[in-house]
mmCIF file with all atom_site columns, C-alpha atoms in Angstrom:
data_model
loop_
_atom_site.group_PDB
_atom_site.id
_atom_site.type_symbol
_atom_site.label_atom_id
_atom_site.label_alt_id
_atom_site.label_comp_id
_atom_site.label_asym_id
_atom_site.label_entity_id
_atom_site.label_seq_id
_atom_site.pdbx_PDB_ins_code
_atom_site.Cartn_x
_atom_site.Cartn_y
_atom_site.Cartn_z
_atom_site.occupancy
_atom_site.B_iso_or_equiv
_atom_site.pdbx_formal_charge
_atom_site.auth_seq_id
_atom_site.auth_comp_id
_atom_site.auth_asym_id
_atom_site.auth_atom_id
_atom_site.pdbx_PDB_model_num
ATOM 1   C CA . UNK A 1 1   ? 114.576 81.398  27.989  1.00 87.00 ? 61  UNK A CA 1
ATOM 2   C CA . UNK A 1 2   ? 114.568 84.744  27.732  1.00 93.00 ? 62  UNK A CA 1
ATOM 3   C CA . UNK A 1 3   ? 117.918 84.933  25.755  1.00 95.00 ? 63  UNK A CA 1
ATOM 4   C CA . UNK A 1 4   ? 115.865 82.154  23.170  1.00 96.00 ? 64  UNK A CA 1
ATOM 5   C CA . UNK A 1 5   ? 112.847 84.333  22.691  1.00 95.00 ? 65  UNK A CA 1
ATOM 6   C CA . UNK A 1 6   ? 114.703 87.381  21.956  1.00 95.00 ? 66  UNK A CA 1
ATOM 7   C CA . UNK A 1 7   ? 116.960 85.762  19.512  1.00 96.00 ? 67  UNK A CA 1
ATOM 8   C CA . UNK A 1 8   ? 113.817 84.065  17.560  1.00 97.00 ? 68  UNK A CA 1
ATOM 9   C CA . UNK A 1 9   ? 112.214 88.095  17.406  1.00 96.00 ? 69  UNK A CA 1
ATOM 10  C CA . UNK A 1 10  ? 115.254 89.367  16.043  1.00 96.00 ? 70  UNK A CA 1
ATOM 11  C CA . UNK A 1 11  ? 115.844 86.923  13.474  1.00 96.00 ? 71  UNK A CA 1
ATOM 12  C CA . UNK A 1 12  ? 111.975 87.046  12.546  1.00 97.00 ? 72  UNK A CA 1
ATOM 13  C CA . UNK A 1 13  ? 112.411 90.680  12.205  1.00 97.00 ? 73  UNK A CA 1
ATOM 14  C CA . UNK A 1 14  ? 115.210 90.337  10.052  1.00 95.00 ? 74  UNK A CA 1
ATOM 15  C CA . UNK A 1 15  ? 113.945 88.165  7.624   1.00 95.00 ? 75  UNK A CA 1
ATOM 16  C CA . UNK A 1 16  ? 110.471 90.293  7.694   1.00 96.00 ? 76  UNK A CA 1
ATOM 17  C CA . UNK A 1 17  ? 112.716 93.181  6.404   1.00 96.00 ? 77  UNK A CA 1
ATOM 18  C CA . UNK A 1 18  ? 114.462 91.048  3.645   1.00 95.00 ? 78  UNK A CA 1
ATOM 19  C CA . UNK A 1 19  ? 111.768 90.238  2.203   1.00 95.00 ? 79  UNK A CA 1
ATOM 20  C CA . UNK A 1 20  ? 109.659 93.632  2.626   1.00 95.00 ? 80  UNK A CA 1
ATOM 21  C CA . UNK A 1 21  ? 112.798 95.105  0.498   1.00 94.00 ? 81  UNK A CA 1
ATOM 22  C CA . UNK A 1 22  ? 112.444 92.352  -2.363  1.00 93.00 ? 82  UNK A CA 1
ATOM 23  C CA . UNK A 1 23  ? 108.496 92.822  -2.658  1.00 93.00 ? 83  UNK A CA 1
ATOM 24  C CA . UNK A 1 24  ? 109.268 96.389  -2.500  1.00 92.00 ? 84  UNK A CA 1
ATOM 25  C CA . UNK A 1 25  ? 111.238 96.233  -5.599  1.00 90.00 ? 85  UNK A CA 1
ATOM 26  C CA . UNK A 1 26  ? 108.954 93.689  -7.685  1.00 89.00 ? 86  UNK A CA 1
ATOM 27  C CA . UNK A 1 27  ? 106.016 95.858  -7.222  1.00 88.00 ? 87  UNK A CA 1
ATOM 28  C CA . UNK A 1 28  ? 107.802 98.906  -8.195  1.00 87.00 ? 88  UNK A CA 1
ATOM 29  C CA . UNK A 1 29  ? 106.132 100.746 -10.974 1.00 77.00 ? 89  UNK A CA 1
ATOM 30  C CA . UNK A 1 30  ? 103.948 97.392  -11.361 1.00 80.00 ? 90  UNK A CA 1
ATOM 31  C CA . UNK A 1 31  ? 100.286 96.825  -10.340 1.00 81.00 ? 91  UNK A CA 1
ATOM 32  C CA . UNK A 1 32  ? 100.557 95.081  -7.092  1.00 82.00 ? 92  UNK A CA 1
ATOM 33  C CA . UNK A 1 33  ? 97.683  92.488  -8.107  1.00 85.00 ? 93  UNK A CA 1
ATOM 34  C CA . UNK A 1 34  ? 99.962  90.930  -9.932  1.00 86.00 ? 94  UNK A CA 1
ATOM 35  C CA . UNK A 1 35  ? 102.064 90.085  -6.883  1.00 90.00 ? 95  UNK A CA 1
ATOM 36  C CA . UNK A 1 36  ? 99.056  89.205  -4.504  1.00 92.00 ? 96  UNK A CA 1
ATOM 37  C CA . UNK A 1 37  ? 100.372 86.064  -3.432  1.00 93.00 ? 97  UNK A CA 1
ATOM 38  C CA . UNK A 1 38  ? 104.032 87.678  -2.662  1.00 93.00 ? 98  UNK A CA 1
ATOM 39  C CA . UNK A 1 39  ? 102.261 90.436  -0.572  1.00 94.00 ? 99  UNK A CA 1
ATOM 40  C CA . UNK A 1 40  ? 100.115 88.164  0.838   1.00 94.00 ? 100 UNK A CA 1
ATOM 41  C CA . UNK A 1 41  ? 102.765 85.925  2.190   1.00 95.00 ? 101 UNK A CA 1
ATOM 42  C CA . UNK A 1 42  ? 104.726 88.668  3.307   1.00 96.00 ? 102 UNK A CA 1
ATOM 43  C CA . UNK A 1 43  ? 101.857 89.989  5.356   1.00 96.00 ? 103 UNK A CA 1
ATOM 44  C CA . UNK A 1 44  ? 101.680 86.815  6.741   1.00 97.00 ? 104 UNK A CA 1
ATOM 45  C CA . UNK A 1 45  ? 105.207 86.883  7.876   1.00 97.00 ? 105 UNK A CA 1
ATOM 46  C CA . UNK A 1 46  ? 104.565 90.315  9.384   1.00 97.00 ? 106 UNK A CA 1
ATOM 47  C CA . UNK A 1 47  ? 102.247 88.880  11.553  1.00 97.00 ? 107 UNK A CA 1
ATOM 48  C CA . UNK A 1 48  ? 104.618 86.024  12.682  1.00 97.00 ? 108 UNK A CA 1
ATOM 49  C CA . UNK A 1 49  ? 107.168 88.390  13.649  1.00 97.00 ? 109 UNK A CA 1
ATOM 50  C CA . UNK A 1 50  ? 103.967 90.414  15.417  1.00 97.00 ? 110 UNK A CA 1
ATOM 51  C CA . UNK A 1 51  ? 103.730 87.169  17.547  1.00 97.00 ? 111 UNK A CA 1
ATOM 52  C CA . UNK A 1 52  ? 106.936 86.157  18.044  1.00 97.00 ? 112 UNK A CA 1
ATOM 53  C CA . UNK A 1 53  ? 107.606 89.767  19.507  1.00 97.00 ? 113 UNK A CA 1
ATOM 54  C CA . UNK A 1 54  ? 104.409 89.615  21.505  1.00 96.00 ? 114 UNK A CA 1
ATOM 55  C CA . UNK A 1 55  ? 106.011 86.481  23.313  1.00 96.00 ? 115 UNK A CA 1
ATOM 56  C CA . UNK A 1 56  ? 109.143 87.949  23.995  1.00 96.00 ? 116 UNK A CA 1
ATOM 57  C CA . UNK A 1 57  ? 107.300 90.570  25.661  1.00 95.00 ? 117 UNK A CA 1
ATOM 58  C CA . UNK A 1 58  ? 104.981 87.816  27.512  1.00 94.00 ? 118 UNK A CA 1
ATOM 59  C CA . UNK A 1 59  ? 108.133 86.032  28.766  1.00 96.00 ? 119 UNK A CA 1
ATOM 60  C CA . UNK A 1 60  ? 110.132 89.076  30.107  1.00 95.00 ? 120 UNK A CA 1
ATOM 61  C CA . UNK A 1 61  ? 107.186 90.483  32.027  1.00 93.00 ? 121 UNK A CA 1
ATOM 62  C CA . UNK A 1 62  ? 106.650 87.290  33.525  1.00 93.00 ? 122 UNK A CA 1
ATOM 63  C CA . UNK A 1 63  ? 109.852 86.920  34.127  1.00 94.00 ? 123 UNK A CA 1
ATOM 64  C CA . UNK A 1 64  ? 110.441 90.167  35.763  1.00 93.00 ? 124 UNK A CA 1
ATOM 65  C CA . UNK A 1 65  ? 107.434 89.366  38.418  1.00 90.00 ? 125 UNK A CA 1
ATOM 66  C CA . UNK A 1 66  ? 108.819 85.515  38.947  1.00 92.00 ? 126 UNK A CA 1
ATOM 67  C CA . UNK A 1 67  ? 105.899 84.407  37.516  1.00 91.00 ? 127 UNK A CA 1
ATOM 68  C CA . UNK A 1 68  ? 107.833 82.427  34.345  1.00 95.00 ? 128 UNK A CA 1
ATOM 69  C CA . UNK A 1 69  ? 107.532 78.989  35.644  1.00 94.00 ? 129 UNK A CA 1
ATOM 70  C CA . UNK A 1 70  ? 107.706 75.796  33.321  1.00 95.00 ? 130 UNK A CA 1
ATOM 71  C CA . UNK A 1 71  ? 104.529 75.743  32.074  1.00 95.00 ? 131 UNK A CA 1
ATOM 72  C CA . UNK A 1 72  ? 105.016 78.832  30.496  1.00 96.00 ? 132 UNK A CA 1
ATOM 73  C CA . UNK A 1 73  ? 108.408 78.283  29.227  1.00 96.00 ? 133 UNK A CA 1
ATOM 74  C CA . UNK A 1 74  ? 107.341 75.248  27.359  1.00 97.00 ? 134 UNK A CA 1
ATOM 75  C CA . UNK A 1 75  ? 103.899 77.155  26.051  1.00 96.00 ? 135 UNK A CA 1
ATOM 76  C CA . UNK A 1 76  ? 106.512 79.733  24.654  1.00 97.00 ? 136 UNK A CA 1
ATOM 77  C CA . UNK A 1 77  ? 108.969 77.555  23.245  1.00 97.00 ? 137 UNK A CA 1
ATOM 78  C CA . UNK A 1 78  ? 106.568 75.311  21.216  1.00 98.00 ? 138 UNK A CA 1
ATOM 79  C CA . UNK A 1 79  ? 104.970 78.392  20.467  1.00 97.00 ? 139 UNK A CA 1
ATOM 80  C CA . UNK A 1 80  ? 108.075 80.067  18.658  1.00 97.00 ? 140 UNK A CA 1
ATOM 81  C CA . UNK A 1 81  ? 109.481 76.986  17.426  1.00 97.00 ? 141 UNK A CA 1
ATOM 82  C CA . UNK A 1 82  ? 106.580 76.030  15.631  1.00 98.00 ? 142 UNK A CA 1
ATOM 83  C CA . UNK A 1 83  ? 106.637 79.286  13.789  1.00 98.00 ? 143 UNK A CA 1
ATOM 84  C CA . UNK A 1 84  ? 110.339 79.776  13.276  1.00 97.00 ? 144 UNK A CA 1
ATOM 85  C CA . UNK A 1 85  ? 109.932 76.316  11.542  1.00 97.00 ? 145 UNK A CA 1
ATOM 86  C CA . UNK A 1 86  ? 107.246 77.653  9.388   1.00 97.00 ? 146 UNK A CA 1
ATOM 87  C CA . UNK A 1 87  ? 108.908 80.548  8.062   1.00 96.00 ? 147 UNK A CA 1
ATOM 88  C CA . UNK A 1 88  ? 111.784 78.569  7.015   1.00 95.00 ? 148 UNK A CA 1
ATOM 89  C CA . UNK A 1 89  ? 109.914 75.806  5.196   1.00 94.00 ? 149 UNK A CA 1
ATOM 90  C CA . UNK A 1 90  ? 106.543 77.497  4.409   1.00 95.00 ? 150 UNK A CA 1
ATOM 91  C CA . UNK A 1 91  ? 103.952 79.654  5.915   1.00 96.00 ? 151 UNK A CA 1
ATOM 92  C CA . UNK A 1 92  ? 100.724 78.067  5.334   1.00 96.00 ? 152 UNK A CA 1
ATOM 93  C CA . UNK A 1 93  ? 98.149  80.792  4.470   1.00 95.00 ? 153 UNK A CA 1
ATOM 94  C CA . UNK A 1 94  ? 94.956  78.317  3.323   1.00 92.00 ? 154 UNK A CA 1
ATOM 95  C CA . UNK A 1 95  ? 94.985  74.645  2.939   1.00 91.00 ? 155 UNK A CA 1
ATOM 96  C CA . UNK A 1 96  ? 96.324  74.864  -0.846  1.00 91.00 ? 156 UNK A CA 1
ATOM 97  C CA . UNK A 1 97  ? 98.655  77.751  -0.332  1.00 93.00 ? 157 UNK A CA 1
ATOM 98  C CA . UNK A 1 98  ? 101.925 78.606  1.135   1.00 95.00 ? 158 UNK A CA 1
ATOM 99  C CA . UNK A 1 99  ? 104.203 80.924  1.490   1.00 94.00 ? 159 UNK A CA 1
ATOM 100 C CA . UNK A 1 100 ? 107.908 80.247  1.060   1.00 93.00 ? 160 UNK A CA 1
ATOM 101 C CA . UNK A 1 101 ? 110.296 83.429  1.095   1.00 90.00 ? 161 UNK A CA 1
ATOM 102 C CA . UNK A 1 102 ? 112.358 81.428  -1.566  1.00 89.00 ? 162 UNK A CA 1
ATOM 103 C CA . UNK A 1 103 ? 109.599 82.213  -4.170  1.00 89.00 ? 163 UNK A CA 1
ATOM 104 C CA . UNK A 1 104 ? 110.666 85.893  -3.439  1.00 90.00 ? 164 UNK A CA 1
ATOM 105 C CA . UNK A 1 105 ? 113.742 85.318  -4.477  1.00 88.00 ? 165 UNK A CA 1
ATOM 106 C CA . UNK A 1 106 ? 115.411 84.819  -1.256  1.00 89.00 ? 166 UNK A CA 1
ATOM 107 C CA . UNK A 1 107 ? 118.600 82.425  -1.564  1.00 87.00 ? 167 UNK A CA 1
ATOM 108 C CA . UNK A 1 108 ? 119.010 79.705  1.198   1.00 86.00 ? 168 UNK A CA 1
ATOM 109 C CA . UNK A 1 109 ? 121.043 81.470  3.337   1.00 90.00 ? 169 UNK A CA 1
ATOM 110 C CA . UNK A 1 110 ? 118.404 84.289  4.017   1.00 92.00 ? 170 UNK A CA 1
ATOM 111 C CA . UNK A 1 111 ? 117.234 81.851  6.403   1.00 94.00 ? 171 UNK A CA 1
ATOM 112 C CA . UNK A 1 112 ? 120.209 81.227  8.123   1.00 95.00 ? 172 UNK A CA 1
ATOM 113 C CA . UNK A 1 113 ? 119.309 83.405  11.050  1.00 95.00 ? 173 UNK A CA 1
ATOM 114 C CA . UNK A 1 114 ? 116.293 82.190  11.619  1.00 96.00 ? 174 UNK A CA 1
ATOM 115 C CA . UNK A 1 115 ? 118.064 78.001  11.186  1.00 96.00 ? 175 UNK A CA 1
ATOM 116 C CA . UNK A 1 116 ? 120.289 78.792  13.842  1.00 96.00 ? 176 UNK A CA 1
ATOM 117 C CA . UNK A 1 117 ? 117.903 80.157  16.570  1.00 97.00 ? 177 UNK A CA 1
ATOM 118 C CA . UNK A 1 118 ? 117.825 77.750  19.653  1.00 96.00 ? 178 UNK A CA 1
ATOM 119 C CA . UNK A 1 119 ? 113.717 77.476  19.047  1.00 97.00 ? 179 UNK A CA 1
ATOM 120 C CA . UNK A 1 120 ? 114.141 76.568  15.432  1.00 97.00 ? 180 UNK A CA 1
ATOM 121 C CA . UNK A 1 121 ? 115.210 72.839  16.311  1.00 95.00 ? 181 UNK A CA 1
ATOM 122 C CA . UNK A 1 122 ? 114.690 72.751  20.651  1.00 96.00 ? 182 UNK A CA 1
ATOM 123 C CA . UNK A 1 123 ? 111.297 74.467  20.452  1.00 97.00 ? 183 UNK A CA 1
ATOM 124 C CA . UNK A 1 124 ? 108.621 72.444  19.438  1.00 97.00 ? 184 UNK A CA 1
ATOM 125 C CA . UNK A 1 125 ? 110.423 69.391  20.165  1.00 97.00 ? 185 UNK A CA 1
ATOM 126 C CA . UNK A 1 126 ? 107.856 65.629  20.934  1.00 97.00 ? 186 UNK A CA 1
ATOM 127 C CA . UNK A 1 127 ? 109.607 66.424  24.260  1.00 98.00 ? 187 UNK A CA 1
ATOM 128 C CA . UNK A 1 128 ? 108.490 69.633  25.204  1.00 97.00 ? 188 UNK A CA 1
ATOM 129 C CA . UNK A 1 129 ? 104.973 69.101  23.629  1.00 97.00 ? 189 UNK A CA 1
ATOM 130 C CA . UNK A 1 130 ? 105.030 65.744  26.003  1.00 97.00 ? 190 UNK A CA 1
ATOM 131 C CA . UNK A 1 131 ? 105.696 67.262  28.843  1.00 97.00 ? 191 UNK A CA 1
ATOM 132 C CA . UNK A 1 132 ? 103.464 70.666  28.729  1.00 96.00 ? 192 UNK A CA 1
ATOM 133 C CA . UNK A 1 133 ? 100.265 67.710  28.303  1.00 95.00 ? 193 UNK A CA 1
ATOM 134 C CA . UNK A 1 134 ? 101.789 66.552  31.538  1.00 95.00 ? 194 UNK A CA 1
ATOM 135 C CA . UNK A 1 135 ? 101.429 69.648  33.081  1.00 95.00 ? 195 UNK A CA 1
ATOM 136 C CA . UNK A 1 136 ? 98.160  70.468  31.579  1.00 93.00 ? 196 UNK A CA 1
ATOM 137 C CA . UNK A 1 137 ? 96.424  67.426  33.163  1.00 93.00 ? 197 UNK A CA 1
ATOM 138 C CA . UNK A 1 138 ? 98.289  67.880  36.388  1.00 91.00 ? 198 UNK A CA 1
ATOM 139 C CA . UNK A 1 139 ? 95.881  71.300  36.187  1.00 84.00 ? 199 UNK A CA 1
ATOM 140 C CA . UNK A 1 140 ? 93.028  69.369  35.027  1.00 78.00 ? 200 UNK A CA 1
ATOM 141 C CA . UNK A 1 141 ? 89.962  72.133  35.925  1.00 72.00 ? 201 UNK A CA 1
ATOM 142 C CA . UNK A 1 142 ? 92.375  75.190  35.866  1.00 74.00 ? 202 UNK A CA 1
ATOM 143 C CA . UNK A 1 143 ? 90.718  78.488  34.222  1.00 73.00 ? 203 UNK A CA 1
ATOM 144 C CA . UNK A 1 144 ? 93.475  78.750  31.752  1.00 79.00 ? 204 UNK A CA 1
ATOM 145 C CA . UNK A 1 145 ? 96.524  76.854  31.386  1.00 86.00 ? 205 UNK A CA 1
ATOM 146 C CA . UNK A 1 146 ? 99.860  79.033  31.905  1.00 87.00 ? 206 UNK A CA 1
ATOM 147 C CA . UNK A 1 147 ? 99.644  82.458  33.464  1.00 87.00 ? 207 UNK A CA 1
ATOM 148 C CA . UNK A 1 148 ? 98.465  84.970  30.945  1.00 86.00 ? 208 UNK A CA 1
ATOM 149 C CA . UNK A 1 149 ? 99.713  88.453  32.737  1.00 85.00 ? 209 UNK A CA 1
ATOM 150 C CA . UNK A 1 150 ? 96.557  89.710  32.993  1.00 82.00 ? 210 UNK A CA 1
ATOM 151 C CA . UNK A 1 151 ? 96.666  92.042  35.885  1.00 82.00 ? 211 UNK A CA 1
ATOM 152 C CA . UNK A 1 152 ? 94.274  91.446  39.004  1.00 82.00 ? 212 UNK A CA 1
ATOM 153 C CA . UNK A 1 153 ? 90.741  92.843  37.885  1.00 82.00 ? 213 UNK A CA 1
ATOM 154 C CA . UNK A 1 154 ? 90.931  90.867  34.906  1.00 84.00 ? 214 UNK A CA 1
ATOM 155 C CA . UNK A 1 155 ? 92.061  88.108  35.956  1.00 84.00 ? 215 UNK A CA 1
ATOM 156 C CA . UNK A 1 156 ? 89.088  88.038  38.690  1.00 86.00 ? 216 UNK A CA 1
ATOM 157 C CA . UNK A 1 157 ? 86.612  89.084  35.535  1.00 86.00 ? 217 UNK A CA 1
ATOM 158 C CA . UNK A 1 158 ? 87.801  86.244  33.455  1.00 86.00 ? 218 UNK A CA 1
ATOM 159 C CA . UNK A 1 159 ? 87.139  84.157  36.564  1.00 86.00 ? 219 UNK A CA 1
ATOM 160 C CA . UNK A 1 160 ? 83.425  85.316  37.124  1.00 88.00 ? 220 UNK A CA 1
ATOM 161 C CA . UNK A 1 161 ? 82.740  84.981  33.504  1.00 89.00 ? 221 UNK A CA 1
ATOM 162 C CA . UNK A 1 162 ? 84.082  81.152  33.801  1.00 88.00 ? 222 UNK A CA 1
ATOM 163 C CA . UNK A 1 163 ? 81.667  80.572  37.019  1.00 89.00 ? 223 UNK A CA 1
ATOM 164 C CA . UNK A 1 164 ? 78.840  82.226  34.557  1.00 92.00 ? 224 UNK A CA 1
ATOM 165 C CA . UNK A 1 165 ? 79.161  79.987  31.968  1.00 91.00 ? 225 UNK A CA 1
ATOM 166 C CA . UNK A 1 166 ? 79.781  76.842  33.785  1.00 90.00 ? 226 UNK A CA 1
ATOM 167 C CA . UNK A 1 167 ? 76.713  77.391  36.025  1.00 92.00 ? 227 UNK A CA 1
ATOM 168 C CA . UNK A 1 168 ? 74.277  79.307  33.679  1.00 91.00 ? 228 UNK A CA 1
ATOM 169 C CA . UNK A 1 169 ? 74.959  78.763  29.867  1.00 93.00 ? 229 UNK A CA 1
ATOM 170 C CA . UNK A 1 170 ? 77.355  75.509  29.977  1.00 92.00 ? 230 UNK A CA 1
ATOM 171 C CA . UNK A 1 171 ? 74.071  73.029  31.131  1.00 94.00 ? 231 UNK A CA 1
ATOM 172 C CA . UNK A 1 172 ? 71.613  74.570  28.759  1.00 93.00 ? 232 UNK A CA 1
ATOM 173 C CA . UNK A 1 173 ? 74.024  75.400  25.292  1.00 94.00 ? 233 UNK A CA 1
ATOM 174 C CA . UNK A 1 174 ? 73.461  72.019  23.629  1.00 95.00 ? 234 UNK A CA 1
ATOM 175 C CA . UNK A 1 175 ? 69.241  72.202  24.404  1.00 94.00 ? 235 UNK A CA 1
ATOM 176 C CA . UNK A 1 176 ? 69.131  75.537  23.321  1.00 94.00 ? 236 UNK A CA 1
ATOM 177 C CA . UNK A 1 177 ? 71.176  74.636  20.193  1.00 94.00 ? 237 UNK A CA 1
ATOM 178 C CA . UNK A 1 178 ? 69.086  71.457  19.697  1.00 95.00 ? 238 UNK A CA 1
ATOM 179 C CA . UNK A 1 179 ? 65.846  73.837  19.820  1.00 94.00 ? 239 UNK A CA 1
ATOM 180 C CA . UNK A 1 180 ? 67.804  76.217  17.618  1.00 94.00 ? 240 UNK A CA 1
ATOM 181 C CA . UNK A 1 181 ? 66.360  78.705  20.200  1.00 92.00 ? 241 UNK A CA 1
ATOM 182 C CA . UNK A 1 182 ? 67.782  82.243  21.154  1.00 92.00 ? 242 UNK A CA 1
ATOM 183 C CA . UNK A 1 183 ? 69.698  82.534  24.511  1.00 91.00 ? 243 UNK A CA 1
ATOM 184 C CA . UNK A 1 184 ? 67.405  83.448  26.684  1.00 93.00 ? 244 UNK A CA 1
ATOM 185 C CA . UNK A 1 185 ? 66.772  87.390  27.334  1.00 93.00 ? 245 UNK A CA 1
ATOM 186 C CA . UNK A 1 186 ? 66.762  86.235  31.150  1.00 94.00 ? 246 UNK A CA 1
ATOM 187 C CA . UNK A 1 187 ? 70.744  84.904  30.373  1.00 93.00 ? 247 UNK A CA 1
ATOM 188 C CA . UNK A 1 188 ? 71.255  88.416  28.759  1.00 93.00 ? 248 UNK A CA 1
ATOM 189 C CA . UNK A 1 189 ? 70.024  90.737  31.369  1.00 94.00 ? 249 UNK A CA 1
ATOM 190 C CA . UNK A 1 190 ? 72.247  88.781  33.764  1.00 92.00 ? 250 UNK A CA 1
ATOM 191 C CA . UNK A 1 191 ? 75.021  89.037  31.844  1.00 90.00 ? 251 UNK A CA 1
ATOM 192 C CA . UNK A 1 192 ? 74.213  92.842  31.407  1.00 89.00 ? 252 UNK A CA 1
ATOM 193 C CA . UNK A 1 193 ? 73.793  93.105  35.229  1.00 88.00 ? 253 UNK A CA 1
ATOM 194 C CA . UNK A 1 194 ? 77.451  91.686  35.295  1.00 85.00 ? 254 UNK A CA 1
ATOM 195 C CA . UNK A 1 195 ? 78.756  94.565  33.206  1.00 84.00 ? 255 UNK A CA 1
ATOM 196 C CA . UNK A 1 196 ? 79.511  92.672  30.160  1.00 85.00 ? 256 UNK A CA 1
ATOM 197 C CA . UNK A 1 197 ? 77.466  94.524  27.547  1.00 87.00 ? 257 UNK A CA 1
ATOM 198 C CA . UNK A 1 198 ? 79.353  97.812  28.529  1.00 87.00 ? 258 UNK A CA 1
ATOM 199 C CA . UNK A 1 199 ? 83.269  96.639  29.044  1.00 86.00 ? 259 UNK A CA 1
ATOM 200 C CA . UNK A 1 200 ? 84.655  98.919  26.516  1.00 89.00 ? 260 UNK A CA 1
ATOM 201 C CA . UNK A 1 201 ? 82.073  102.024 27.067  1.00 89.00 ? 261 UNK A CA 1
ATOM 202 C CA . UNK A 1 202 ? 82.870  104.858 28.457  1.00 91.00 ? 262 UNK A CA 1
ATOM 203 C CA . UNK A 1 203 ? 82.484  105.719 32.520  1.00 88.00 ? 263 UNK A CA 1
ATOM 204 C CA . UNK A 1 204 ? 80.403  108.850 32.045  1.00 90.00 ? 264 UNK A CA 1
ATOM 205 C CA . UNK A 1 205 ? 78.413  106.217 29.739  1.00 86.00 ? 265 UNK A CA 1
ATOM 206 C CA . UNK A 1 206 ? 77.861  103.671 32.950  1.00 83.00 ? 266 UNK A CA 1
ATOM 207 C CA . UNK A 1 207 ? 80.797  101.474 31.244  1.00 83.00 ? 267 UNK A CA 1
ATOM 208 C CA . UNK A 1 208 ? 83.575  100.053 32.529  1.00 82.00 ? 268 UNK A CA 1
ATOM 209 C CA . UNK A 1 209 ? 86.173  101.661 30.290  1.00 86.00 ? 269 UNK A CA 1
ATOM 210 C CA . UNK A 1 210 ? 88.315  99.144  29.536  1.00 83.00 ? 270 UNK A CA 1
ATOM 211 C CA . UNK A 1 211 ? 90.262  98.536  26.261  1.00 79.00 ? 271 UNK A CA 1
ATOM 212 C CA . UNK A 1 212 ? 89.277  95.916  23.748  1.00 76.00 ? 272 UNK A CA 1
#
């Protein structure tokens, strides 16, 4: 798995840097507005290969606690097979626009690397996507599905928030909506009791510190 995930980031990183060094030349010396849809496909792909390298990271820290099991195996193949497969055949940045790295000028067997990756075609496979659903409603009620590496404290603050919302804003949301009424302040001063309005705020503030 490991092996798989790697191979799909380096590929992804190749091709990113293929076709940063065509756009580089075509808006040489040109106003770049006249290559928006070039650099905006090629920003896309820059944040494919963002997430494809994110996931490699995901499954070797996992891995290296023994917490990769085959829920989260499957979550990362489909994951990076899906997007392997859609920067060979098309990126799709709205519903009416895609980008293909062969409008950059990019021959066929630019994508070769990326083709021949064991995700590209055992990835997101009716298989795999099968069998993660089976696992998903064998965990029917579970927080999250998959373990996200969050270390302990947030782990347990993601769990408190759950328990929050199932007992205090989950039975009242669709009345409140309905009313098209505020949340109540009540709702807010618990949730400010909790620590929530002050995550990212400094200690010497009364925060908690924490990164976004």
């Amino acid at each position: 798995m490991i092996d798989a995930i790697v191979e799909a980031r380096g590929a992804a990183e190749l091709m990113l840097e293929k076709a940063k060094a065509v756009l580089r030349l075509q808006v040489a010396g040109s106003d770049l507005d006249a290559h928006q849809h070039a650099a905006h496909g090629v920003a896309w792909l820059a944040a494919y290969v963002e997430t494809l390298k994110a996931l490699a990271t995901y499954a070797s820290t996992l891995s290296s606690k023994g917490k990769l099991g085959e829920m989260e195996q499957l979550l990362i193949k489909i994951a990076a097979g899906e997007y392997l497969n859609q920067i060979a055949g098309g990126i799709p940045m709205n519903q009416t626009e895609f980008f293909r790295v062969g409008s950059l000028g990019l021959a066929q067997a630019d994508l070769a690397p990326i083709m021949s990756c064991a995700l590209f075609k055992a990835g997101n496979t009716p298989e795999n996507r099968a069998r993660l659903v089976d696992l998903m409603q064998q965990n029917d009620g579970e927080l999250t599905f998959g373990d996200c590496g969050l270390d302990d404290t947030l782990t347990e603050m993601r769990s408190t928030m759950q328990r929050f919302a199932a007992a205090k804003v989950a039975p009242q949301a669709h009345r409140w909506h309905l009313d098209n009424a505020y949340v109540p302040v009540e709702i807010i001063q618990e949730l400010s009791a909790l620590g929530v309005l002050a995550l990212t705020l400094p200690e010497e503030h009364r925060g908690l510190g924490l990164p976004k």
